[in-house]
């Protein structure tokens, strides 16, 4: 039987990232992004066999971009597309695993928009556009939150009146679940440990960042909460602040809710602290040239990451390894080194030479002798979404 082809789609509010995944193949036949959707600069960038084509689509909507993309994907798939796997950020408490998309699932995702107003409308636009263009093409939704539905109640509840949870769903949900699931499975395979009897601390560090404690293949705690703002300092997100900050800014500076939302989501984190950039590569270079803001931003990022990992260790009976993943986790020896230096109390230490060495593949160990494992494991969210989709196609 020839390999089946799944188009993996990640719809944001104004972008669609995509990858065409062939069953059993880790290289994408086609990938790219449609960005600035809705604006005059909207563009579809398609990478195929190493070359990139840039197709301007002024003011294109999600549906129009998908109408252009789907035939290209079908062509690249040799004429047959077997399904579409959608990354959906928020599944609330409704979805504990991936599921085939039907009218009921669309309705439930729509009902969850209140919990993820910045993220779920994009995913819905993508799902509905595919439904309209290719009604017979099977679609699967893979939720960022689903992996964390195994959190125990003491980990997912806020210390708030019960009614806010019971009547309004206010609780910690967690995100990046597909990535934490992927790298914990890969780490277990790498170390030849059964996933169902293994304990991992995982740090997914990209523009958004989160930590996770994974016991026996199940998420037991994670740093993001009701929304992806809670927890670590991120590219432009503040992560944890004193909850009274909102009141303080409103009272003392007369700031509106929208102004505060923009501050915490788009002007804070590495960008806010450094006054320079949200991009770790830029900050590392500036730090090397003595930029004080970049130096501070990286120090805060690593210290708070270490603090979060130490907190996550409370959810585990033992630690089989600490996993670094995501653009920063996979590529920044500096961040790994500064972070692990704060975790000596848990026995962690790095082999700095191994930490500095570059290498691709399933993953590699970088701990010093006598330390619990520290692993650099590339995440593969698109492949996980494609695998989940294939599993549901039967
Ligand atoms: P996203 O969350 O958007 O998927 P990524 O996982 O691609 O983001 O991570 C993006 C981050 O990874 C950026 O801050 C980028 O600077 C950082 N990064 C990528 N390569 C390197 C590198 N070689 N050294 C340090 N940071 C890197």
mmCIF file of C-alpha atoms and ligand atoms in Angstrom:
data_model
loop_
_atom_site.group_PDB
_atom_site.id
_atom_site.type_symbol
_atom_site.label_atom_id
_atom_site.label_comp_id
_atom_site.label_asym_id
_atom_site.label_seq_id
_atom_site.Cartn_x
_atom_site.Cartn_y
_atom_site.Cartn_z
ATOM 1 C CA UNK A 1 0.000 0.000 0.000
ATOM 2 C CA UNK A 2 1.413 3.439 -0.879
ATOM 3 C CA UNK A 3 1.860 5.843 2.050
ATOM 4 C CA UNK A 4 -1.126 7.995 2.958
ATOM 5 C CA UNK A 5 -0.787 11.790 2.857
ATOM 6 C CA UNK A 6 -2.043 14.090 5.573
ATOM 7 C CA UNK A 7 -2.103 17.876 5.351
ATOM 8 C CA UNK A 8 -1.420 19.308 8.811
ATOM 9 C CA UNK A 9 -2.803 22.800 9.330
ATOM 10 C CA UNK A 10 -2.220 25.248 12.160
ATOM 11 C CA UNK A 11 -4.552 28.227 11.746
ATOM 12 C CA UNK A 12 -3.789 31.333 13.789
ATOM 13 C CA UNK A 13 -5.787 34.543 13.814
ATOM 14 C CA UNK A 14 -4.061 35.855 10.667
ATOM 15 C CA UNK A 15 -1.887 32.957 9.517
ATOM 16 C CA UNK A 16 -2.019 29.319 8.429
ATOM 17 C CA UNK A 17 1.080 27.150 8.900
ATOM 18 C CA UNK A 18 0.950 23.892 6.986
ATOM 19 C CA UNK A 19 2.918 20.747 6.267
ATOM 20 C CA UNK A 20 2.182 17.799 4.035
ATOM 21 C CA UNK A 21 3.161 14.655 5.918
ATOM 22 C CA UNK A 22 3.506 11.329 4.109
ATOM 23 C CA UNK A 23 2.952 8.289 6.336
ATOM 24 C CA UNK A 24 6.269 7.006 7.700
ATOM 25 C CA UNK A 25 8.307 9.906 6.288
ATOM 26 C CA UNK A 26 9.808 12.642 8.462
ATOM 27 C CA UNK A 27 10.508 15.078 5.583
ATOM 28 C CA UNK A 28 7.645 17.240 4.407
ATOM 29 C CA UNK A 29 6.876 17.130 0.671
ATOM 30 C CA UNK A 30 5.318 20.577 1.009
ATOM 31 C CA UNK A 31 5.239 23.089 3.848
ATOM 32 C CA UNK A 32 4.915 26.787 4.449
ATOM 33 C CA UNK A 33 2.763 29.554 5.771
ATOM 34 C CA UNK A 34 -0.011 31.851 4.617
ATOM 35 C CA UNK A 35 0.457 35.037 6.600
ATOM 36 C CA UNK A 36 -0.994 38.515 7.133
ATOM 37 C CA UNK A 37 -4.351 37.113 6.037
ATOM 38 C CA UNK A 38 -7.015 39.777 5.665
ATOM 39 C CA UNK A 39 -4.428 42.497 4.960
ATOM 40 C CA UNK A 40 -3.208 43.935 1.625
ATOM 41 C CA UNK A 41 0.134 42.161 2.261
ATOM 42 C CA UNK A 42 -1.403 38.679 2.601
ATOM 43 C CA UNK A 43 0.921 36.106 1.078
ATOM 44 C CA UNK A 44 1.159 32.338 0.677
ATOM 45 C CA UNK A 45 4.715 30.997 1.031
ATOM 46 C CA UNK A 46 5.123 27.435 -0.205
ATOM 47 C CA UNK A 47 8.299 25.392 0.321
ATOM 48 C CA UNK A 48 8.728 22.345 -1.854
ATOM 49 C CA UNK A 49 11.936 20.331 -2.212
ATOM 50 C CA UNK A 50 14.067 23.108 -0.726
ATOM 51 C CA UNK A 51 12.766 25.943 -2.904
ATOM 52 C CA UNK A 52 10.294 28.563 -1.725
ATOM 53 C CA UNK A 53 7.594 30.195 -3.795
ATOM 54 C CA UNK A 54 5.893 33.363 -2.637
ATOM 55 C CA UNK A 55 2.346 33.913 -3.888
ATOM 56 C CA UNK A 56 0.845 37.334 -3.069
ATOM 57 C CA UNK A 57 -2.868 37.088 -2.198
ATOM 58 C CA UNK A 58 -3.945 40.633 -1.223
ATOM 59 C CA UNK A 59 -6.714 40.636 1.437
ATOM 60 C CA UNK A 60 -7.131 36.863 1.189
ATOM 61 C CA UNK A 61 -9.208 35.233 3.918
ATOM 62 C CA UNK A 62 -8.431 31.870 5.563
ATOM 63 C CA UNK A 63 -10.887 30.259 3.126
ATOM 64 C CA UNK A 64 -9.271 31.856 0.073
ATOM 65 C CA UNK A 65 -5.783 30.866 1.178
ATOM 66 C CA UNK A 66 -6.947 27.280 1.747
ATOM 67 C CA UNK A 67 -8.697 27.240 -1.634
ATOM 68 C CA UNK A 68 -5.278 27.997 -3.175
ATOM 69 C CA UNK A 69 -3.355 25.665 -0.897
ATOM 70 C CA UNK A 70 -5.449 22.488 -1.013
ATOM 71 C CA UNK A 71 -5.014 21.791 -4.763
ATOM 72 C CA UNK A 72 -1.250 22.431 -4.390
ATOM 73 C CA UNK A 73 -1.129 19.964 -1.503
ATOM 74 C CA UNK A 74 -3.091 17.400 -3.476
ATOM 75 C CA UNK A 75 -0.704 17.768 -6.405
ATOM 76 C CA UNK A 76 2.356 17.443 -4.139
ATOM 77 C CA UNK A 77 0.738 14.357 -2.599
ATOM 78 C CA UNK A 78 0.708 12.701 -6.024
ATOM 79 C CA UNK A 79 -2.976 13.368 -6.556
ATOM 80 C CA UNK A 80 -4.434 11.997 -3.352
ATOM 81 C CA UNK A 81 -4.876 13.663 0.003
ATOM 82 C CA UNK A 82 -6.220 11.281 2.662
ATOM 83 C CA UNK A 83 -7.058 13.713 5.420
ATOM 84 C CA UNK A 84 -6.455 17.039 7.126
ATOM 85 C CA UNK A 85 -5.209 17.290 10.719
ATOM 86 C CA UNK A 86 -5.908 20.594 12.454
ATOM 87 C CA UNK A 87 -4.054 21.907 15.459
ATOM 88 C CA UNK A 88 -6.710 23.377 17.727
ATOM 89 C CA UNK A 89 -5.357 25.321 20.686
ATOM 90 C CA UNK A 90 -8.214 24.964 23.166
ATOM 91 C CA UNK A 91 -10.447 21.952 23.630
ATOM 92 C CA UNK A 92 -11.676 22.913 27.108
ATOM 93 C CA UNK A 93 -12.693 19.871 29.152
ATOM 94 C CA UNK A 94 -14.538 18.352 26.208
ATOM 95 C CA UNK A 95 -11.618 16.768 24.409
ATOM 96 C CA UNK A 96 -9.186 14.367 26.064
ATOM 97 C CA UNK A 97 -7.779 13.169 22.748
ATOM 98 C CA UNK A 98 -7.849 13.915 19.026
ATOM 99 C CA UNK A 99 -11.183 13.381 17.277
ATOM 100 C CA UNK A 100 -12.771 13.185 13.827
ATOM 101 C CA UNK A 101 -14.452 16.466 12.974
ATOM 102 C CA UNK A 102 -18.214 16.469 12.478
ATOM 103 C CA UNK A 103 -20.945 19.054 13.036
ATOM 104 C CA UNK A 104 -21.054 18.290 16.773
ATOM 105 C CA UNK A 105 -17.301 18.728 17.186
ATOM 106 C CA UNK A 106 -17.433 22.016 15.260
ATOM 107 C CA UNK A 107 -20.197 23.168 17.637
ATOM 108 C CA UNK A 108 -18.158 22.210 20.696
ATOM 109 C CA UNK A 109 -15.051 24.015 19.407
ATOM 110 C CA UNK A 110 -17.230 27.054 18.774
ATOM 111 C CA UNK A 111 -18.566 26.852 22.326
ATOM 112 C CA UNK A 112 -14.957 26.969 23.569
ATOM 113 C CA UNK A 113 -14.155 30.270 21.822
ATOM 114 C CA UNK A 114 -14.759 32.167 25.067
ATOM 115 C CA UNK A 115 -11.761 30.353 26.578
ATOM 116 C CA UNK A 116 -9.480 31.040 23.604
ATOM 117 C CA UNK A 117 -10.752 34.136 21.765
ATOM 118 C CA UNK A 118 -7.368 34.742 20.121
ATOM 119 C CA UNK A 119 -6.829 31.169 18.923
ATOM 120 C CA UNK A 120 -9.930 29.043 18.306
ATOM 121 C CA UNK A 121 -11.679 31.313 15.735
ATOM 122 C CA UNK A 122 -8.736 30.795 13.330
ATOM 123 C CA UNK A 123 -8.928 27.010 13.706
ATOM 124 C CA UNK A 124 -12.682 27.088 13.083
ATOM 125 C CA UNK A 125 -12.233 29.201 9.965
ATOM 126 C CA UNK A 126 -9.796 26.582 8.651
ATOM 127 C CA UNK A 127 -12.053 23.639 9.465
ATOM 128 C CA UNK A 128 -15.086 25.267 7.877
ATOM 129 C CA UNK A 129 -13.165 26.264 4.762
ATOM 130 C CA UNK A 130 -11.950 22.682 4.199
ATOM 131 C CA UNK A 131 -15.472 21.368 4.844
ATOM 132 C CA UNK A 132 -16.831 23.670 2.202
ATOM 133 C CA UNK A 133 -14.098 23.053 -0.372
ATOM 134 C CA UNK A 134 -13.720 19.290 0.106
ATOM 135 C CA UNK A 135 -16.709 18.019 2.103
ATOM 136 C CA UNK A 136 -15.678 14.373 1.693
ATOM 137 C CA UNK A 137 -12.109 14.855 2.970
ATOM 138 C CA UNK A 138 -11.799 13.459 6.525
ATOM 139 C CA UNK A 139 -10.705 16.070 9.067
ATOM 140 C CA UNK A 140 -9.296 15.530 12.546
ATOM 141 C CA UNK A 141 -8.845 18.039 15.382
ATOM 142 C CA UNK A 142 -5.805 17.658 17.631
ATOM 143 C CA UNK A 143 -6.000 19.799 20.750
ATOM 144 C CA UNK A 144 -3.116 21.466 22.591
ATOM 145 C CA UNK A 145 -5.041 21.026 25.821
ATOM 146 C CA UNK A 146 -5.997 17.343 25.448
ATOM 147 C CA UNK A 147 -2.743 15.845 26.816
ATOM 148 C CA UNK A 148 -3.181 17.846 30.041
ATOM 149 C CA UNK A 149 -6.655 16.490 30.779
ATOM 150 C CA UNK A 150 -4.931 13.933 33.029
ATOM 151 C CA UNK A 151 -3.829 16.632 35.508
ATOM 152 C CA UNK A 152 -5.072 15.809 38.992
ATOM 153 C CA UNK A 153 -7.625 18.262 40.384
ATOM 154 C CA UNK A 154 -5.181 19.725 42.895
ATOM 155 C CA UNK A 155 -2.970 20.721 39.934
ATOM 156 C CA UNK A 156 -5.671 22.126 37.664
ATOM 157 C CA UNK A 157 -7.755 24.098 40.151
ATOM 158 C CA UNK A 158 -7.075 27.734 41.025
ATOM 159 C CA UNK A 159 -7.612 28.770 44.642
ATOM 160 C CA UNK A 160 -10.799 30.592 43.676
ATOM 161 C CA UNK A 161 -14.433 30.101 44.704
ATOM 162 C CA UNK A 162 -15.762 26.763 43.474
ATOM 163 C CA UNK A 163 -18.566 28.314 41.403
ATOM 164 C CA UNK A 164 -16.077 29.942 39.020
ATOM 165 C CA UNK A 165 -14.883 26.484 38.049
ATOM 166 C CA UNK A 166 -18.259 24.710 38.107
ATOM 167 C CA UNK A 167 -20.223 27.394 36.272
ATOM 168 C CA UNK A 168 -17.588 29.086 34.112
ATOM 169 C CA UNK A 169 -14.863 26.501 33.513
ATOM 170 C CA UNK A 170 -12.174 28.651 35.142
ATOM 171 C CA UNK A 171 -9.322 26.236 35.780
ATOM 172 C CA UNK A 172 -5.852 25.480 34.497
ATOM 173 C CA UNK A 173 -5.909 23.710 31.094
ATOM 174 C CA UNK A 174 -2.312 23.783 29.860
ATOM 175 C CA UNK A 175 -1.078 23.998 26.254
ATOM 176 C CA UNK A 176 1.730 22.629 24.027
ATOM 177 C CA UNK A 177 0.346 19.181 24.881
ATOM 178 C CA UNK A 178 1.196 17.693 21.480
ATOM 179 C CA UNK A 179 4.842 18.730 21.879
ATOM 180 C CA UNK A 180 5.216 17.534 25.488
ATOM 181 C CA UNK A 181 3.611 14.209 24.507
ATOM 182 C CA UNK A 182 5.896 13.886 21.473
ATOM 183 C CA UNK A 183 9.186 14.588 23.261
ATOM 184 C CA UNK A 184 8.390 12.447 26.306
ATOM 185 C CA UNK A 185 7.669 9.499 23.997
ATOM 186 C CA UNK A 186 10.848 10.182 22.041
ATOM 187 C CA UNK A 187 12.908 10.513 25.244
ATOM 188 C CA UNK A 188 11.591 7.198 26.550
ATOM 189 C CA UNK A 189 12.457 5.525 23.227
ATOM 190 C CA UNK A 190 15.908 7.108 23.234
ATOM 191 C CA UNK A 191 16.641 5.840 26.760
ATOM 192 C CA UNK A 192 14.975 2.471 26.149
ATOM 193 C CA UNK A 193 12.530 3.042 28.985
ATOM 194 C CA UNK A 194 8.871 2.016 28.687
ATOM 195 C CA UNK A 195 6.840 5.240 28.400
ATOM 196 C CA UNK A 196 4.240 3.723 30.752
ATOM 197 C CA UNK A 197 6.878 3.510 33.504
ATOM 198 C CA UNK A 198 8.882 6.706 33.106
ATOM 199 C CA UNK A 199 9.023 10.211 34.631
ATOM 200 C CA UNK A 200 10.036 13.344 32.701
ATOM 201 C CA UNK A 201 10.377 17.064 33.139
ATOM 202 C CA UNK A 202 9.864 18.743 29.790
ATOM 203 C CA UNK A 203 10.637 22.337 28.740
ATOM 204 C CA UNK A 204 9.126 23.430 25.417
ATOM 205 C CA UNK A 205 10.852 26.741 24.659
ATOM 206 C CA UNK A 206 9.769 28.672 21.574
ATOM 207 C CA UNK A 207 7.989 31.993 21.150
ATOM 208 C CA UNK A 208 5.524 30.483 23.599
ATOM 209 C CA UNK A 209 7.114 28.378 26.330
ATOM 210 C CA UNK A 210 5.890 25.939 28.939
ATOM 211 C CA UNK A 211 7.076 23.197 31.274
ATOM 212 C CA UNK A 212 5.394 19.880 31.977
ATOM 213 C CA UNK A 213 5.720 16.969 34.396
ATOM 214 C CA UNK A 214 4.945 13.660 32.655
ATOM 215 C CA UNK A 215 4.495 10.454 34.624
ATOM 216 C CA UNK A 216 3.945 7.145 32.845
ATOM 217 C CA UNK A 217 3.040 8.929 29.607
ATOM 218 C CA UNK A 218 0.471 11.208 31.254
ATOM 219 C CA UNK A 219 0.710 14.917 31.981
ATOM 220 C CA UNK A 220 0.581 15.528 35.755
ATOM 221 C CA UNK A 221 1.239 19.274 35.834
ATOM 222 C CA UNK A 222 2.135 22.064 33.459
ATOM 223 C CA UNK A 223 3.022 25.739 33.688
ATOM 224 C CA UNK A 224 0.374 27.271 31.391
ATOM 225 C CA UNK A 225 -3.119 27.707 32.789
ATOM 226 C CA UNK A 226 -6.513 29.010 31.712
ATOM 227 C CA UNK A 227 -4.705 30.709 28.820
ATOM 228 C CA UNK A 228 -1.194 30.409 27.327
ATOM 229 C CA UNK A 229 -0.134 33.515 29.298
ATOM 230 C CA UNK A 230 0.474 31.786 32.629
ATOM 231 C CA UNK A 231 3.874 30.473 33.678
ATOM 232 C CA UNK A 232 7.238 31.172 32.081
ATOM 233 C CA UNK A 233 8.550 34.433 30.678
ATOM 234 C CA UNK A 234 8.165 34.055 26.877
ATOM 235 C CA UNK A 235 9.012 35.931 23.665
ATOM 236 C CA UNK A 236 6.486 38.716 24.178
ATOM 237 C CA UNK A 237 4.345 37.275 26.989
ATOM 238 C CA UNK A 238 4.958 38.180 30.613
ATOM 239 C CA UNK A 239 4.127 34.791 32.109
ATOM 240 C CA UNK A 240 3.234 34.961 35.816
ATOM 241 C CA UNK A 241 2.786 38.395 37.330
ATOM 242 C CA UNK A 242 1.123 39.432 40.558
ATOM 243 C CA UNK A 243 -2.600 39.129 39.733
ATOM 244 C CA UNK A 244 -3.068 42.538 41.334
ATOM 245 C CA UNK A 245 -0.970 44.103 38.571
ATOM 246 C CA UNK A 246 -4.108 44.540 36.468
ATOM 247 C CA UNK A 247 -5.860 46.513 39.193
ATOM 248 C CA UNK A 248 -2.747 48.496 39.897
ATOM 249 C CA UNK A 249 -2.308 49.551 36.243
ATOM 250 C CA UNK A 250 -5.994 50.355 35.908
ATOM 251 C CA UNK A 251 -6.010 52.454 39.085
ATOM 252 C CA UNK A 252 -2.690 54.227 38.843
ATOM 253 C CA UNK A 253 -2.280 54.649 35.063
ATOM 254 C CA UNK A 254 -5.953 54.455 34.068
ATOM 255 C CA UNK A 255 -5.129 51.669 31.625
ATOM 256 C CA UNK A 256 -8.002 49.861 29.864
ATOM 257 C CA UNK A 257 -8.390 46.068 29.712
ATOM 258 C CA UNK A 258 -7.247 46.118 26.072
ATOM 259 C CA UNK A 259 -4.120 48.102 26.953
ATOM 260 C CA UNK A 260 -3.256 45.663 29.738
ATOM 261 C CA UNK A 261 -3.925 42.675 27.492
ATOM 262 C CA UNK A 262 -1.568 44.102 24.872
ATOM 263 C CA UNK A 263 1.096 44.784 27.488
ATOM 264 C CA UNK A 264 1.029 41.257 28.918
ATOM 265 C CA UNK A 265 0.707 39.356 25.627
ATOM 266 C CA UNK A 266 2.659 41.418 23.115
ATOM 267 C CA UNK A 267 5.029 43.853 24.845
ATOM 268 C CA UNK A 268 6.463 41.846 27.729
ATOM 269 C CA UNK A 269 8.669 38.766 28.154
ATOM 270 C CA UNK A 270 12.053 38.814 26.414
ATOM 271 C CA UNK A 271 11.002 41.803 24.296
ATOM 272 C CA UNK A 272 9.829 43.905 27.226
ATOM 273 C CA UNK A 273 12.782 43.108 29.463
ATOM 274 C CA UNK A 274 15.434 43.615 26.789
ATOM 275 C CA UNK A 275 13.807 46.553 25.031
ATOM 276 C CA UNK A 276 15.380 44.968 21.966
ATOM 277 C CA UNK A 277 13.801 41.784 20.611
ATOM 278 C CA UNK A 278 11.658 38.747 21.367
ATOM 279 C CA UNK A 279 14.074 36.557 19.413
ATOM 280 C CA UNK A 280 16.573 34.554 21.453
ATOM 281 C CA UNK A 281 19.218 34.536 18.691
ATOM 282 C CA UNK A 282 19.226 38.339 18.571
ATOM 283 C CA UNK A 283 19.395 38.525 22.362
ATOM 284 C CA UNK A 284 22.275 36.050 22.605
ATOM 285 C CA UNK A 285 24.262 38.090 20.133
ATOM 286 C CA UNK A 286 23.485 41.348 21.954
ATOM 287 C CA UNK A 287 24.425 39.749 25.287
ATOM 288 C CA UNK A 288 27.770 38.722 23.817
ATOM 289 C CA UNK A 289 28.291 42.378 22.896
ATOM 290 C CA UNK A 290 27.464 43.477 26.467
ATOM 291 C CA UNK A 291 23.851 44.682 26.006
ATOM 292 C CA UNK A 292 22.468 44.957 29.594
ATOM 293 C CA UNK A 293 18.795 44.520 28.618
ATOM 294 C CA UNK A 294 19.499 41.375 26.607
ATOM 295 C CA UNK A 295 21.625 39.991 29.451
ATOM 296 C CA UNK A 296 18.874 40.597 31.994
ATOM 297 C CA UNK A 297 16.157 39.169 29.734
ATOM 298 C CA UNK A 298 18.077 35.906 29.285
ATOM 299 C CA UNK A 299 18.819 35.689 33.017
ATOM 300 C CA UNK A 300 15.161 36.177 33.961
ATOM 301 C CA UNK A 301 14.070 33.681 31.283
ATOM 302 C CA UNK A 302 16.432 30.965 32.558
ATOM 303 C CA UNK A 303 15.900 31.561 36.274
ATOM 304 C CA UNK A 304 12.135 31.447 35.958
ATOM 305 C CA UNK A 305 12.363 28.378 33.753
ATOM 306 C CA UNK A 306 14.490 26.602 36.371
ATOM 307 C CA UNK A 307 12.057 27.632 39.130
ATOM 308 C CA UNK A 308 9.163 26.217 37.128
ATOM 309 C CA UNK A 309 10.990 22.922 36.477
ATOM 310 C CA UNK A 310 11.779 22.587 40.185
ATOM 311 C CA UNK A 311 8.092 23.190 40.929
ATOM 312 C CA UNK A 312 7.085 20.559 38.321
ATOM 313 C CA UNK A 313 9.303 17.999 40.061
ATOM 314 C CA UNK A 314 6.726 17.972 42.920
ATOM 315 C CA UNK A 315 4.398 16.093 40.547
ATOM 316 C CA UNK A 316 6.834 13.193 40.014
ATOM 317 C CA UNK A 317 8.010 10.352 42.258
ATOM 318 C CA UNK A 318 11.434 10.415 40.550
ATOM 319 C CA UNK A 319 13.056 12.092 37.548
ATOM 320 C CA UNK A 320 14.219 9.913 34.646
ATOM 321 C CA UNK A 321 15.264 12.960 32.674
ATOM 322 C CA UNK A 322 14.877 16.630 31.836
ATOM 323 C CA UNK A 323 13.983 17.352 28.206
ATOM 324 C CA UNK A 324 14.719 20.568 26.308
ATOM 325 C CA UNK A 325 12.755 21.156 23.094
ATOM 326 C CA UNK A 326 11.322 23.919 20.845
ATOM 327 C CA UNK A 327 13.368 26.446 18.859
ATOM 328 C CA UNK A 328 15.226 27.702 21.956
ATOM 329 C CA UNK A 329 15.398 24.409 23.846
ATOM 330 C CA UNK A 330 16.832 22.558 20.836
ATOM 331 C CA UNK A 331 19.239 25.256 19.683
ATOM 332 C CA UNK A 332 20.482 27.316 22.619
ATOM 333 C CA UNK A 333 23.357 25.810 24.639
ATOM 334 C CA UNK A 334 23.439 29.095 26.602
ATOM 335 C CA UNK A 335 19.829 28.826 27.805
ATOM 336 C CA UNK A 336 20.298 25.150 28.712
ATOM 337 C CA UNK A 337 23.503 25.904 30.590
ATOM 338 C CA UNK A 338 22.153 28.907 32.555
ATOM 339 C CA UNK A 339 18.960 27.004 33.409
ATOM 340 C CA UNK A 340 20.608 23.796 34.567
ATOM 341 C CA UNK A 341 23.026 25.845 36.715
ATOM 342 C CA UNK A 342 19.990 26.791 38.848
ATOM 343 C CA UNK A 343 18.952 23.135 39.240
ATOM 344 C CA UNK A 344 21.946 21.786 41.153
ATOM 345 C CA UNK A 345 19.716 21.081 44.157
ATOM 346 C CA UNK A 346 17.976 18.415 42.021
ATOM 347 C CA UNK A 347 21.381 16.952 41.120
ATOM 348 C CA UNK A 348 21.471 18.241 37.534
ATOM 349 C CA UNK A 349 24.753 19.147 35.858
ATOM 350 C CA UNK A 350 25.733 19.433 32.181
ATOM 351 C CA UNK A 351 28.616 18.073 30.178
ATOM 352 C CA UNK A 352 29.313 21.485 28.622
ATOM 353 C CA UNK A 353 31.077 20.004 25.620
ATOM 354 C CA UNK A 354 28.089 17.776 24.846
ATOM 355 C CA UNK A 355 25.789 20.743 25.456
ATOM 356 C CA UNK A 356 27.659 22.862 22.898
ATOM 357 C CA UNK A 357 27.864 20.169 20.229
ATOM 358 C CA UNK A 358 25.275 20.344 17.482
ATOM 359 C CA UNK A 359 23.421 17.322 16.268
ATOM 360 C CA UNK A 360 20.127 16.466 14.687
ATOM 361 C CA UNK A 361 18.088 13.311 14.910
ATOM 362 C CA UNK A 362 15.906 11.781 17.579
ATOM 363 C CA UNK A 363 17.759 13.402 20.469
ATOM 364 C CA UNK A 364 20.929 13.359 22.548
ATOM 365 C CA UNK A 365 22.049 13.297 26.168
ATOM 366 C CA UNK A 366 24.066 16.260 27.490
ATOM 367 C CA UNK A 367 24.309 15.611 31.259
ATOM 368 C CA UNK A 368 27.549 15.312 33.211
ATOM 369 C CA UNK A 369 28.486 12.010 34.836
ATOM 370 C CA UNK A 370 26.403 11.429 37.975
ATOM 371 C CA UNK A 371 23.597 13.828 36.922
ATOM 372 C CA UNK A 372 20.087 12.695 36.062
ATOM 373 C CA UNK A 373 19.623 12.658 32.274
ATOM 374 C CA UNK A 374 19.355 15.959 30.423
ATOM 375 C CA UNK A 375 18.172 15.454 26.841
ATOM 376 C CA UNK A 376 17.827 17.671 23.785
ATOM 377 C CA UNK A 377 14.901 16.231 21.865
ATOM 378 C CA UNK A 378 13.521 17.792 18.665
ATOM 379 C CA UNK A 379 9.775 18.175 18.790
ATOM 380 C CA UNK A 380 7.669 17.043 15.835
ATOM 381 C CA UNK A 381 4.200 18.435 16.379
ATOM 382 C CA UNK A 382 3.211 18.122 12.709
ATOM 383 C CA UNK A 383 4.158 14.447 12.660
ATOM 384 C CA UNK A 384 2.215 13.825 15.884
ATOM 385 C CA UNK A 385 -0.858 15.540 14.418
ATOM 386 C CA UNK A 386 -0.485 13.482 11.229
ATOM 387 C CA UNK A 387 -0.148 10.267 13.280
ATOM 388 C CA UNK A 388 -3.239 11.149 15.337
ATOM 389 C CA UNK A 389 -5.097 11.869 12.102
ATOM 390 C CA UNK A 390 -4.014 8.602 10.475
ATOM 391 C CA UNK A 391 -5.034 6.646 13.586
ATOM 392 C CA UNK A 392 -8.547 8.087 13.346
ATOM 393 C CA UNK A 393 -8.837 7.403 9.626
ATOM 394 C CA UNK A 394 -8.564 3.703 10.426
HETATM 395 P P1 LIG B 1 7.298 28.977 17.752
HETATM 396 O O1 LIG B 1 6.849 28.963 19.170
HETATM 397 O O2 LIG B 1 6.840 30.198 16.999
HETATM 398 O O3 LIG B 1 7.062 27.665 17.007
HETATM 399 P P2 LIG B 1 10.086 28.182 17.680
HETATM 400 O O4 LIG B 1 9.891 26.911 18.426
HETATM 401 O O5 LIG B 1 10.480 28.125 16.249
HETATM 402 O O6 LIG B 1 8.882 29.193 17.838
HETATM 403 O O7 LIG B 1 11.226 29.014 18.466
HETATM 404 C C1 LIG B 1 11.575 30.300 18.105
HETATM 405 C C2 LIG B 1 12.684 30.760 19.050
HETATM 406 O O8 LIG B 1 13.807 29.873 18.913
HETATM 407 C C3 LIG B 1 13.177 32.166 18.762
HETATM 408 O O9 LIG B 1 13.341 32.908 19.960
HETATM 409 C C4 LIG B 1 14.535 31.886 18.129
HETATM 410 O O10 LIG B 1 15.431 32.948 18.344
HETATM 411 C C5 LIG B 1 14.966 30.662 18.892
HETATM 412 N N1 LIG B 1 16.093 30.000 18.216
HETATM 413 C C6 LIG B 1 16.089 29.378 17.019
HETATM 414 N N2 LIG B 1 17.349 28.973 16.701
HETATM 415 C C7 LIG B 1 18.160 29.367 17.713
HETATM 416 C C8 LIG B 1 19.552 29.270 17.978
HETATM 417 N N3 LIG B 1 20.398 28.684 17.129
HETATM 418 N N4 LIG B 1 20.014 29.789 19.151
HETATM 419 C C9 LIG B 1 19.197 30.385 20.017
HETATM 420 N N5 LIG B 1 17.871 30.523 19.825
HETATM 421 C C10 LIG B 1 17.347 30.027 18.690
#
